[in-house]
Amino acid sequence: VIADIVFDVPVWRAFAYVIPRGMELHRGQRVAAPLRGRARIGMVVDLRYGDETGLQAIARPVDAVPVLSRAALELGRWVAEESLSSWGSTLLALSPPVARRGAPVIAPPAEIGPIAGPPPELWVGTLREARLAEQLRAIDGSALVVASDREGAGRWAERLDAARLDSGVSDASRRDAWFAAARGRARIAVGTRSALLVPLPPPATLVLLDEHDPAHKPPGAPRLHSREVLSRRAALEGSRLLMLSATPSVESWWRAQSAQALRRHERTEGWPDIVTADTRGILRNHPLTLPLTRAIEDATRRGRRAALIVGRRAATLVCSECGSFVRCKECGVPLPFSRGRNSLACRLCTRAEQLPERCPTCGGRRLSPFGWDAERVEAAVRKRFPKLGVSRSDADAQIAIGPPSILKPSGPAALGCVGIVALDSLLGMPDFRGGERGFELLWAAMEAVRAEGRVVVQTLHPDHYAVEAARTRDLASFYEHEIKLRSELGYPPFRRLAVLSVRSRTEGEAHALIADCARAFDGIPGLTVYPAAPRDAASTTRLRWRLMLKGPAELPRLLAPAISPLLERGRRAGNVVEIEMDPVS
Ligand SMILES: [Zn+2]
Ligand SMILES: [Zn+2]
């Protein structure tokens, strides 16, 4: 009998091996087998009869039983196809830790037949997490809760008294939890991305927390957003899928709205006031405007905590007279700026423009990169409030200063005041998601503040639609506006993006390789191929290049025939060719 095995290598196909006499294997079981002279761990994806001549033999089973169901193997294949990446890397990244020798044998996961499931539900509103906890306690069936990071997984495991599948606990207990979930001994399991394929007895409820979080698609396998993997899984096995977010991605909002699967769990108490502090025309030598200083005073006088959110310094140019960003005329996204260069090149279409002397909108002469770093903000706050506890590391300080993530641990309605020092560092990101990220921060700030408190937004764009939607507490109006823009400019969910990048040892090779890549996509219908550009615009060497591709929903299937010889060729010559579907940042 022949076993087809996939490995954690950038190769798409499976490798055939002979199963030694007396060894019993199943699909979904891990084995050790020789590959190019090395013993490697692989996953058995198929067993079949065939010609065994010339095939190598499997060395030993790594697990005594399968760790993945056949349905999970198929789901993994779909993930690999959708992300134009390796089936083996995908499956092995989504398997439990390997057992140490002598670990007890545990029964394999049950198989589930395909059933049609309900459309994925999208839960918004401040009470979404409280409702989720109630529902999960009330149902009888199994459940998987996927958090965006270990800290979140830990909080939810405690809250639900659930088994943990993430790397916040030891390998042995993760492995136990995997099989306990598969056999229904642990009714609720909590994990991160690595738990996406854990087998569950039906009927199962799948939950994705903080659906909008880019942490659901970090670099590395599996190279697809957790939202897509769970949506596909739910559809294949008929499970119910709940996705929670204060401010979902535009893609999910659009889909849920079309499927009438949007559920609102609104807060019952009031909302804080939103105050905008217009920083246009103000010399930016101090990060605290008067409204923000007052809000901090009021909050701390009442014994409430304040948080000041400082984003990364904007890598874009903004006019301090009218607040406009310098944008690409073609793509509508702000142009990235780096010091010491005299041109601006669009990240998408690579169009380069001379560094303008005057604002293209109002003719103003004060164009500069905008933003405050946390250190400078801290110094200014200490000077202004010498008697208060100020910290950049302790989220429980009287005044905490940091990135948007410092709002997370507090939970809803815990703070007296949130100040957004420079919203424009998000709105002006050189990416089509700038509006989404800015709105996400505004709404998170509103949820974090008590009804009698205040959110102060310092911005050059007090009339931006994201600010307006937050001020009027109208979630839907933000998405309406954003969806219209996305459809006009051809961004997700209406078109799909992919980034192809190459890396070579010499500039000549790199350039030739990226040119060949671009040629390989010539003539594919429905595809937009943007010109290639050096990956790091600031670097003087040209060893890395990238190009952006845009196409319809079936983009991976359009690219697949052209891309696999390129990946193969890149490997042979010691070069690297990579493709990233649906980039998130
Ligand atoms: Zn201007
Ligand atoms: Zn452009």
PDB file of C-alpha atoms and ligand atoms in Angstrom, residues 319 321-324 359 361-364, ligand 1:
ATOM      1  CA  CYS A 319      -0.937  69.651   5.059  1.00  0.00           C
ATOM      2  CA  GLU A 321      -3.390  74.195   6.798  1.00  0.00           C
ATOM      3  CA  CYS A 322      -6.212  72.104   5.327  1.00  0.00           C
ATOM      4  CA  GLY A 323      -5.445  68.645   6.705  1.00  0.00           C
ATOM      5  CA  SER A 324      -5.240  66.902   3.310  1.00  0.00           C
ATOM      6  CA  CYS A 359      -0.370  71.259  -0.757  1.00  0.00           C
ATOM      7  CA  THR A 361      -5.491  70.765  -2.262  1.00  0.00           C
ATOM      8  CA  CYS A 362      -5.122  74.254  -0.772  1.00  0.00           C
ATOM      9  CA  GLY A 363      -1.711  75.432  -1.952  1.00  0.00           C
ATOM     10  CA  GLY A 364      -0.473  75.663   1.651  1.00  0.00           C
TER      11      GLY A 364
HETATM   12 ZN    ZN B   1      -3.652  72.019   2.261  1.00  0.00          ZN
END
